[in-house]
Structure formats: C-alpha cells, structure tokens
mmCIF file of C-alpha atoms in Angstrom:
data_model
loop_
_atom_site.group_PDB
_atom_site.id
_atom_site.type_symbol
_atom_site.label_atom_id
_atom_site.label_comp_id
_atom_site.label_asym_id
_atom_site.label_seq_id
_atom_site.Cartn_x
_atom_site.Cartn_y
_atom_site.Cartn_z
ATOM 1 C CA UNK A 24 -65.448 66.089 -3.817
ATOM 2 C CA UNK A 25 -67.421 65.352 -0.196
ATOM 3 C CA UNK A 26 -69.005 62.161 -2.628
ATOM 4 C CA UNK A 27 -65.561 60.830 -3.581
ATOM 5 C CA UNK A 28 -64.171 60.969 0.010
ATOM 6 C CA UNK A 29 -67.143 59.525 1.253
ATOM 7 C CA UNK A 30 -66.817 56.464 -1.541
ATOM 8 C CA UNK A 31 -62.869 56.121 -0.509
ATOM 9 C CA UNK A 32 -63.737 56.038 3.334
ATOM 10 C CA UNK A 33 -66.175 53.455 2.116
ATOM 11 C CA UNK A 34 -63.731 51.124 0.762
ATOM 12 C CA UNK A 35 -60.846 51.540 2.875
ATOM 13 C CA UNK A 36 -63.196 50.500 5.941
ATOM 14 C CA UNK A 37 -63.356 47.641 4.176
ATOM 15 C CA UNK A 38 -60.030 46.715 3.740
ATOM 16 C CA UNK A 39 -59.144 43.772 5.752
ATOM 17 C CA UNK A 40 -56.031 42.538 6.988
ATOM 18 C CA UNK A 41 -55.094 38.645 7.280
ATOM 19 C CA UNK A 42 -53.230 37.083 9.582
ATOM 20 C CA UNK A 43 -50.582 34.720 8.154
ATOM 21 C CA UNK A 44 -49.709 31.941 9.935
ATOM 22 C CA UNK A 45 -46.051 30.075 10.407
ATOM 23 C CA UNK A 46 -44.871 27.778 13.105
ATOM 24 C CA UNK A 47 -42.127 28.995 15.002
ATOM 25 C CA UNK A 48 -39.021 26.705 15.464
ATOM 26 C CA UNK A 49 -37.690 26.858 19.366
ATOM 27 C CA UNK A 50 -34.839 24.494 19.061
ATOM 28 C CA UNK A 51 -32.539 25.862 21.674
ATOM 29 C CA UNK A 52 -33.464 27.418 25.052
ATOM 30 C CA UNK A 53 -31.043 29.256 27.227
ATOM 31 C CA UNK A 54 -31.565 29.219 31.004
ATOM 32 C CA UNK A 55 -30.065 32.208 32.646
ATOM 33 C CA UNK A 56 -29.800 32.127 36.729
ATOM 34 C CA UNK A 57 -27.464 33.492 39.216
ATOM 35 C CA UNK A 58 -27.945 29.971 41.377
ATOM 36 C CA UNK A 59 -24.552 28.261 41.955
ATOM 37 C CA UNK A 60 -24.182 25.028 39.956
ATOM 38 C CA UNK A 61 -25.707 22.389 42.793
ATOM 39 C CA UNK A 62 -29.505 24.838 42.718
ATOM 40 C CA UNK A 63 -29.713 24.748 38.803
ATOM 41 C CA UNK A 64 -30.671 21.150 38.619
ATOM 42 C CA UNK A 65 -34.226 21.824 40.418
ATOM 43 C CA UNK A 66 -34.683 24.893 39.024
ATOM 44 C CA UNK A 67 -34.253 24.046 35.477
ATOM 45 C CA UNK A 68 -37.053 20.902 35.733
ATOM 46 C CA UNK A 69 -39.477 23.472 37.097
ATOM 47 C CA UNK A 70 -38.976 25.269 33.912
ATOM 48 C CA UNK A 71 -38.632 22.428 31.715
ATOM 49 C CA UNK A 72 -42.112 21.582 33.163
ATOM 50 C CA UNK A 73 -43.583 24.847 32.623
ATOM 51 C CA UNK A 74 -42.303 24.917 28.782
ATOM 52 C CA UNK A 75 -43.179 21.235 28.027
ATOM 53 C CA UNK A 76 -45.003 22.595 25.224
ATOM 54 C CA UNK A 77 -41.507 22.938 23.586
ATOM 55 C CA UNK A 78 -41.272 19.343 23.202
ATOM 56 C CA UNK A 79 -38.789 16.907 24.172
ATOM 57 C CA UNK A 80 -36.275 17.730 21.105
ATOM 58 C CA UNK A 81 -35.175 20.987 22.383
ATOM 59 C CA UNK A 82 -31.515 22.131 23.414
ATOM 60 C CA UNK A 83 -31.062 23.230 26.968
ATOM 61 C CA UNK A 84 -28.045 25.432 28.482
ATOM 62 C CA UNK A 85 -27.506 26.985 31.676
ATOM 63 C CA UNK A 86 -25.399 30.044 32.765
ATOM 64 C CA UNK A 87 -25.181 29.669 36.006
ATOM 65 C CA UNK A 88 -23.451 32.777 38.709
ATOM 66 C CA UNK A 89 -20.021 31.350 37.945
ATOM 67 C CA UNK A 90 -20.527 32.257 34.065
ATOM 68 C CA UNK A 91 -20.956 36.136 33.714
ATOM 69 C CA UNK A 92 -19.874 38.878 36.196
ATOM 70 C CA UNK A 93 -21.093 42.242 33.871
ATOM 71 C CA UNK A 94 -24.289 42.629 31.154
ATOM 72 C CA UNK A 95 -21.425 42.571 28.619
ATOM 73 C CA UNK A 96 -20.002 38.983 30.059
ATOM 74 C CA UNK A 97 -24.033 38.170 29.719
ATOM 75 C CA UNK A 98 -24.058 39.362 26.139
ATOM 76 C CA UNK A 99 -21.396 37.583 24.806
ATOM 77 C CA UNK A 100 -23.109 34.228 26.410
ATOM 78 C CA UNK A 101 -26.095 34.755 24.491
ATOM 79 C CA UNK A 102 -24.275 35.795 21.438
ATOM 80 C CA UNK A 103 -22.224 32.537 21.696
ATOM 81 C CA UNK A 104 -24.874 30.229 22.209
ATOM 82 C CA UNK A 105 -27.242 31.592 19.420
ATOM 83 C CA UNK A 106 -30.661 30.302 21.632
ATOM 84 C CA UNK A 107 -33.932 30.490 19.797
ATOM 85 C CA UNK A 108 -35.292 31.582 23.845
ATOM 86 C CA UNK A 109 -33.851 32.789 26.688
ATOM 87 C CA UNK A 110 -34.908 33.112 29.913
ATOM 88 C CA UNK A 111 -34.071 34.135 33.061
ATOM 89 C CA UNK A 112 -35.704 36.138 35.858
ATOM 90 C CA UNK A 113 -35.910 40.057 37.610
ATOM 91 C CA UNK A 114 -33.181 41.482 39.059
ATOM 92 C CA UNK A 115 -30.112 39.068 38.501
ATOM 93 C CA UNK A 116 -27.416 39.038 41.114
ATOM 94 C CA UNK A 117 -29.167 41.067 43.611
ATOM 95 C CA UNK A 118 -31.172 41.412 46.060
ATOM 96 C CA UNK A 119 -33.848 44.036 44.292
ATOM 97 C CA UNK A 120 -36.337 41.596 43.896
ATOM 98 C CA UNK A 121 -37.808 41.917 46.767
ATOM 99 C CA UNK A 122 -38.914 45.505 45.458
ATOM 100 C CA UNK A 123 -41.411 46.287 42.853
ATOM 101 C CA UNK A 124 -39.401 48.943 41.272
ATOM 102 C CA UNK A 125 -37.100 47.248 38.180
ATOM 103 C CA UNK A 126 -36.170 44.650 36.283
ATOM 104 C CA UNK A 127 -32.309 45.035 37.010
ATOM 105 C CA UNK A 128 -29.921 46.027 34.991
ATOM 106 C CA UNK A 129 -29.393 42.314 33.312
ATOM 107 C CA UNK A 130 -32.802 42.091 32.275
ATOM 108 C CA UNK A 131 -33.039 45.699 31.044
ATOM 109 C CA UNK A 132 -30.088 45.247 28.929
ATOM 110 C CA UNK A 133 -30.770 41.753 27.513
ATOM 111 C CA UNK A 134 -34.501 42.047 26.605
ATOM 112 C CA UNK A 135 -33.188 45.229 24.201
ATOM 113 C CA UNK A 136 -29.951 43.880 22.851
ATOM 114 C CA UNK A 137 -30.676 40.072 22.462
ATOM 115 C CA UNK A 138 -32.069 38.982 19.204
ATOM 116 C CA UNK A 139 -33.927 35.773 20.754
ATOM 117 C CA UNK A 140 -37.056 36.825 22.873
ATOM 118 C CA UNK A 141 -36.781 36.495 26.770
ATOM 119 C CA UNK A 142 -38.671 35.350 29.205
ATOM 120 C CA UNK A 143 -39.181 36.520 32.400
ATOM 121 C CA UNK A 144 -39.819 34.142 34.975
ATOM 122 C CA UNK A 145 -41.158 35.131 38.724
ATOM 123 C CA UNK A 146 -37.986 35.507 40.877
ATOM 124 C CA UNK A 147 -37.342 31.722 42.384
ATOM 125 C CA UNK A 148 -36.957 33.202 45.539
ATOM 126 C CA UNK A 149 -40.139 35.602 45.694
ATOM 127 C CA UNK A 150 -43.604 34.177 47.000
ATOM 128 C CA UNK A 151 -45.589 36.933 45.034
ATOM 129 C CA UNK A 152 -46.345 34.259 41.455
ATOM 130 C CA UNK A 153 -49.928 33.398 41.446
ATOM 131 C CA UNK A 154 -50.529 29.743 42.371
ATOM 132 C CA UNK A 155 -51.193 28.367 38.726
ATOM 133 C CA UNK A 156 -47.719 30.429 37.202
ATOM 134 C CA UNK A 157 -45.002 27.907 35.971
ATOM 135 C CA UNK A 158 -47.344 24.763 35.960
ATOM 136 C CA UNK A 159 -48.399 24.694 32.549
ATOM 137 C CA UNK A 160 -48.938 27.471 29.507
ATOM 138 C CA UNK A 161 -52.834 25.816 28.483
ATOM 139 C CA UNK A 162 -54.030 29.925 28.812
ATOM 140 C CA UNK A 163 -51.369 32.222 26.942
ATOM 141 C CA UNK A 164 -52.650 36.165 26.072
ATOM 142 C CA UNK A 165 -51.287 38.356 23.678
ATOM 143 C CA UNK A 166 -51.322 41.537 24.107
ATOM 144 C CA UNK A 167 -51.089 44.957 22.025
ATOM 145 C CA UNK A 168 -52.464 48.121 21.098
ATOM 146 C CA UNK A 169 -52.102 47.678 17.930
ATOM 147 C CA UNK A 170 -53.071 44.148 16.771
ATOM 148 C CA UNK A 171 -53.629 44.101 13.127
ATOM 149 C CA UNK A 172 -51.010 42.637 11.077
ATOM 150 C CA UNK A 173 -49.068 41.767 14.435
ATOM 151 C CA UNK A 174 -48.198 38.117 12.492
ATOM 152 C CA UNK A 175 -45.109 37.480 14.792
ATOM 153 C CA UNK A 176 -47.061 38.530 18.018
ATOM 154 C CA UNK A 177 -49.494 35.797 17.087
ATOM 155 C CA UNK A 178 -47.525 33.165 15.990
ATOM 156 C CA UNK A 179 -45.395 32.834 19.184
ATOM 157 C CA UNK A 180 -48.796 32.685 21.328
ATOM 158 C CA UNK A 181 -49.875 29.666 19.422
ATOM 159 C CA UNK A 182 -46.314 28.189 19.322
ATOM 160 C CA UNK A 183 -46.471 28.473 23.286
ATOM 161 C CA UNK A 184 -50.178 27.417 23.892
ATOM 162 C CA UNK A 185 -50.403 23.735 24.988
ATOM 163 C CA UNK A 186 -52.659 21.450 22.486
ATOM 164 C CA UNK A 187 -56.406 22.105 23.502
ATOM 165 C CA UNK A 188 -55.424 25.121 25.330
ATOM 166 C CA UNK A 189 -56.674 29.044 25.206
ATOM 167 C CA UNK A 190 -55.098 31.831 23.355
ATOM 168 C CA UNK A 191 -56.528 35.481 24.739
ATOM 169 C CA UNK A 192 -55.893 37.889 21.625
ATOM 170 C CA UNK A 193 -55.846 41.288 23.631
ATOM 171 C CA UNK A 194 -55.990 44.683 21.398
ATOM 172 C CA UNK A 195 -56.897 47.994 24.410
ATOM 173 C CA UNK A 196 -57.300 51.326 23.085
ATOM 174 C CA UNK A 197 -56.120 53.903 25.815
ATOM 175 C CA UNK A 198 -59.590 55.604 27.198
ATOM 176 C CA UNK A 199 -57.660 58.342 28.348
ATOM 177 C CA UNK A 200 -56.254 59.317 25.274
ATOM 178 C CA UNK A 201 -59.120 58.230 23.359
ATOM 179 C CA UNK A 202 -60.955 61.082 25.446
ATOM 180 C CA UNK A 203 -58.606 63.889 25.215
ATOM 181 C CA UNK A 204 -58.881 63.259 21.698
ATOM 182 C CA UNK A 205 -62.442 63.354 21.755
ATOM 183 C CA UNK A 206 -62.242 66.589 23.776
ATOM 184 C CA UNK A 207 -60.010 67.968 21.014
ATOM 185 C CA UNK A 208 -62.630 67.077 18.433
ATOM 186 C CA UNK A 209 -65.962 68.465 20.515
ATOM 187 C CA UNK A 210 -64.067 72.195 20.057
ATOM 188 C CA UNK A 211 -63.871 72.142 16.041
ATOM 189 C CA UNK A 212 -67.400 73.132 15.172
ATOM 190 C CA UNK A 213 -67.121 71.605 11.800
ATOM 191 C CA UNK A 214 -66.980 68.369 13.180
ATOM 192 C CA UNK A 215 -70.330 66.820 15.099
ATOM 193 C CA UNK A 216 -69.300 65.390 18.058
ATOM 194 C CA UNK A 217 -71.289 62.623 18.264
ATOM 195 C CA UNK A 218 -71.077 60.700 15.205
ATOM 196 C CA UNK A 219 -67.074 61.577 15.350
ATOM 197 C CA UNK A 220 -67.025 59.521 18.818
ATOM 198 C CA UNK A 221 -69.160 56.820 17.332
ATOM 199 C CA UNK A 222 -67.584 56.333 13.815
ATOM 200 C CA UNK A 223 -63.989 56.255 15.756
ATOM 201 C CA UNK A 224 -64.469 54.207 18.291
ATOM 202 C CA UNK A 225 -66.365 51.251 15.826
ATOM 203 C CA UNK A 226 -63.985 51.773 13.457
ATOM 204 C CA UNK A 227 -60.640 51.245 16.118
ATOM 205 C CA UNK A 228 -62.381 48.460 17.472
ATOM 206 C CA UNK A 229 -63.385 47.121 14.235
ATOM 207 C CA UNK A 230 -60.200 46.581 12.608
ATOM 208 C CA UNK A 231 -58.767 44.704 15.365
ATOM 209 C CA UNK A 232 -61.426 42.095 16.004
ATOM 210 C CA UNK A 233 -62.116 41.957 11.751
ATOM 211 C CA UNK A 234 -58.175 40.619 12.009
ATOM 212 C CA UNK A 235 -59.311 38.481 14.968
ATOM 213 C CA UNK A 236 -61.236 36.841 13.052
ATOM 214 C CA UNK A 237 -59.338 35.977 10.149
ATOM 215 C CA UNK A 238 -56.878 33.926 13.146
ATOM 216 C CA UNK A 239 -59.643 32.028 13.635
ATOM 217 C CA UNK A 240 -60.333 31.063 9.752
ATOM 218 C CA UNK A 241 -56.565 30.134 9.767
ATOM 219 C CA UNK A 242 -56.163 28.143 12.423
ATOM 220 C CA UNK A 243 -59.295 26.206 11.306
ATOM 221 C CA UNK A 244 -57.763 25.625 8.141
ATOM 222 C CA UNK A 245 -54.709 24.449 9.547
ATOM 223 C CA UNK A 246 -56.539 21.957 12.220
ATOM 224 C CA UNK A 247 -54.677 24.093 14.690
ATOM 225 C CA UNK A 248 -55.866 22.215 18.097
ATOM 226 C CA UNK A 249 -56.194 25.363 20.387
ATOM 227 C CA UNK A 250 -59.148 27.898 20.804
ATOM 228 C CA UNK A 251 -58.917 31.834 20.503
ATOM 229 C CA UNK A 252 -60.624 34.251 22.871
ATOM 230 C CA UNK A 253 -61.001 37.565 21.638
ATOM 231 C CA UNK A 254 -60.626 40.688 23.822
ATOM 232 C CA UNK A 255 -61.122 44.061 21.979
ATOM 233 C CA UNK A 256 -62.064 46.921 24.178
ATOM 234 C CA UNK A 257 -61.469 50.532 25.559
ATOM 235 C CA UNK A 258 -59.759 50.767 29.326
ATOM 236 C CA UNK A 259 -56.668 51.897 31.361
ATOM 237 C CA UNK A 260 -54.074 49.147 30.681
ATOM 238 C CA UNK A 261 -52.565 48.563 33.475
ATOM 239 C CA UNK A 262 -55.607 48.264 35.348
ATOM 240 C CA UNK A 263 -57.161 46.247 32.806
ATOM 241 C CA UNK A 264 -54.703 43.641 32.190
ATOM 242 C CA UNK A 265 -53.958 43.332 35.704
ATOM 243 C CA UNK A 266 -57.822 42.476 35.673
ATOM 244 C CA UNK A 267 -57.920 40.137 32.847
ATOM 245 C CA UNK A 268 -54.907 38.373 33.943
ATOM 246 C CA UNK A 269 -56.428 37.504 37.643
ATOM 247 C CA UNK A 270 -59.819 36.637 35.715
ATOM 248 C CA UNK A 271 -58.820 34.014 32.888
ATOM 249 C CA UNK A 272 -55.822 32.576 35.218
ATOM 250 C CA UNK A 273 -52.938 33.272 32.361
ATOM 251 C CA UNK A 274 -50.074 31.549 33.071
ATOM 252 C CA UNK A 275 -48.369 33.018 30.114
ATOM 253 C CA UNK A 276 -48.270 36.908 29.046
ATOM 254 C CA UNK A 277 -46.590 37.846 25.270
ATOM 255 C CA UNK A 278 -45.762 41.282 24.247
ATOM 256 C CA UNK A 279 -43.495 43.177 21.518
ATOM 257 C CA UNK A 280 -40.792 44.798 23.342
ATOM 258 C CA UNK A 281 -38.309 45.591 21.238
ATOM 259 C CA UNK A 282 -38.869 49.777 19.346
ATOM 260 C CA UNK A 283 -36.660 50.211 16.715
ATOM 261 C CA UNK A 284 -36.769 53.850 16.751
ATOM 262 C CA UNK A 285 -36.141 54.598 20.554
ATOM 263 C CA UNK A 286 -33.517 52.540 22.923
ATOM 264 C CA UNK A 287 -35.815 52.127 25.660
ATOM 265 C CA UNK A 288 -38.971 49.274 25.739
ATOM 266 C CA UNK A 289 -41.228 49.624 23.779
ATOM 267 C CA UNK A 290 -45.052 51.479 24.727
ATOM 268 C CA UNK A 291 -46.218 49.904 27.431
ATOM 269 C CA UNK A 292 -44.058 47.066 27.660
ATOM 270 C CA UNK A 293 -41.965 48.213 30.513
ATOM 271 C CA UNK A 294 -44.431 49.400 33.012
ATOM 272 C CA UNK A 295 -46.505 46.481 32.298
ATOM 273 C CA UNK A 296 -43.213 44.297 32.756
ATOM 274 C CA UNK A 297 -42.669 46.180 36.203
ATOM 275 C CA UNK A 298 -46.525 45.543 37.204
ATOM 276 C CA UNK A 299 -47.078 41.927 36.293
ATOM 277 C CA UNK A 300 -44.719 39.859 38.601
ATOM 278 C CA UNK A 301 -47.364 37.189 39.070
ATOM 279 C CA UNK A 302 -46.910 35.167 36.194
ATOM 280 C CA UNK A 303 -43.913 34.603 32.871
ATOM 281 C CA UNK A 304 -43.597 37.384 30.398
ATOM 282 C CA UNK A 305 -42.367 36.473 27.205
ATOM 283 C CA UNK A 306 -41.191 39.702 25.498
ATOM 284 C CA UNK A 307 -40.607 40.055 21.736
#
C-alpha cells in the first residue's frame, strides 16, 4: 500500500497546470472623483496618461461630487454605466486621507459590490505616491498566494503592461504559518522532520513557478511583446511586498479581491490595500 501511495505522489507532483491566455477587452473606463466639475479636466489627463496602455479607443466618464451623495447613489452610477474599469481613489468625500487607517466607506463598498475591477489611485491631494506612480504602467506585479491556475489574475497584468514592459508574477507562502505548521509536524513522531520541511517547501514552491513557466511558453507563442519576472519565495507579506515594490519601482500592483464565500476582502487584499498608498492598486 506504502508502494502505491508513493507511485500516486509520484504522478500527481507531476501534474502541471497551464496558464491560458485571453486578451482582456477595456472598452469603457469610469473615473470616479469627488473634485467639482472645473478640477476633473486635469485630473482625468493625468490618468488618461497613466492608462495610455488602454489605447486611444476607450470610453471615458466622470462622476464628479455633484453626481452621488451615498455608496448606494455610487452604486447605481456604476450599475448604469456598465464600465469595463473603474477607478477612483481612498477615502472619497473626506478628509481621511490624510490617515493611514481606511479606504473609506466608498471604496470599501464599491471594490466588493462592483462587478468591473477598481482601481485605486494615490489620493490627488496626498504627497505620499512614489515619484514614478501614475507616469506610466511599463513594471506591473501580480500578486497571490496562490498562483496556479490564477488565468484572470494574469491576464489583466499583461492587458495593463505597456509593450516592452515588465510583468513581476509574485506567488509568497506565509513563513509564519509555514512554521507553525512545521512545528505541528516536528511533534508527530511518525513523521521525520526534516525531509517533511524539505519535500513541502519544494513542492509549494514548485507548483507555482512550474505554472510560471508555462506564462512564459504562452506568451512566446503568442509574440506577446512584454517580459515576465518570476518571484516565488517564502516571507512576511507585508514586509515583503512593501520591499519588492520599492526595489523593482512598480507603478502598477494587481490583486484578487473579491471572496465569494465571506463579505469582507479577500486574504490579504485589504491590509495590503491599507499599506501600499505609494502606487495604483488594481483589485479584482
């Protein structure tokens, strides 16, 4: 019985999954601001700028303060005008953004209940957005803790990657919980330690860059004009993004937000929302 397990560990380690590509249609962009209508006009060519990868065909609408009052008011906006992207920035019609604390209660709301993905943009009014944010998107990361079979996750960062530019694919294991687990498995004497920590950690790491890899074969085959950087590792995500972030100059972060099974963010999403002010988040 030990022989057959052994044979089907064998064989499902070599499983492989393979990333499908499909380019994603952004036809229609919604700008949301609380700026009166005389700001917008500035505002919205900074943006325009920063999304140029979009192309020149796309639809552009503004809300501006005059156009919603509540997150329901908001809601039905975005439900009327059917974008393929919003975006918008932190704490909408107040004054919280000068605090590190929230997204505000607009944001919070729209990233959960709209079915386009948002983008948050650093607050037009805050100095804190590193010096290359909103210039360009030629280095765009995507990140996850679970990056196999993410096709979606991937196909947005290459939709929003200039030509010739750099797509960071970004799987972290937790090395905290990674560890306790470890911990849990050093007590079972049935189990050696050592070749438990070994075999796991290859294998958690394997599947992730294995799936890497396979983006690479497609994008070759499809004379995709970008290049991939791979980023599979163990650390403390917070710490770690904030790290990689400062290190490859990102001017473009994309994450899954939306958890089907819970009403809040999903994983890390909002914490890492909270922390990285510096530079647009597109959440999924």
């Amino acid at each position: 019985m030990a022989q057959v397990d052994e044979f089907e560990s064998i064989f499902r380690s070599a499983l492989v999954d393979i990333y499908e590509y499909n380019l994603l249609e952004v036809t229609s962009v919604l700008l949301v601001t609380d700026k009166s209508e005389n700001d917008i006009k500035a505002y919205l060519h900074d943006v325009q700028r920063f999304l140029s990868v979009l192309g020149t065909s796309v639809t552009w609408n503004v809300l501006s303060e005059d156009d919603f009052t509540t997150t329901q008011d908001l809601l039905d906006c975005v439900e009327k005008a059917k974008p393929d992207l919003v975006c918008s920035y932190r704490n909408l019609r107040s004054e919280d953004w000068i605090y590190q604390h929230s997204l505000g209660s607009y944001l919070d709301v729209l990233i959960q209940q709209a079915a386009a993905p948002v983008l948050i943009l650093p607050h037009p009014n805050a100095n804190y957005a590193h010096d290359h944010a909103m210039e360009n998107t030629d280095r765009v990361m995507a990140i996850t803790d679970h990056l196999s079979n993410d096709h979606r996750l991937i196909n947005y960062a290459l939709r929003f990657t200039q030509v010739d530019g750099s797509v960071f694919l970004t799987h972290m294991e937790d090395q905290a919980i990674f560890d306790r687990y470890m911990d849990i498995i050093s007590k079972v004497p049935e189990i050696n330690t050592d070749d438990a920590q070994e075999g796991i950690r290859e294998q958690l790491l394997k599947e992730p860059q294995n799936y890497i890899e396979s983006c690479k074969t497609v994008l070759q085959e499809n004379n995709l004009p970008v290049t991939i950087e791979d980023i599979v590792t163990f650390g403390n995500r917070i710490v770690e993004y904030k790290k990689l972030i400062l290190d490859h100059k990102v001017d473009l972060l994309i994450m899954n937000a939306k958890d089907h099974d819970q009403l809040a963010m999903h994983g890390m999403a909002y914490p890492l929302a909270i922390e990285l002010r510096q530079i647009p988040l597109l959440m999924l």
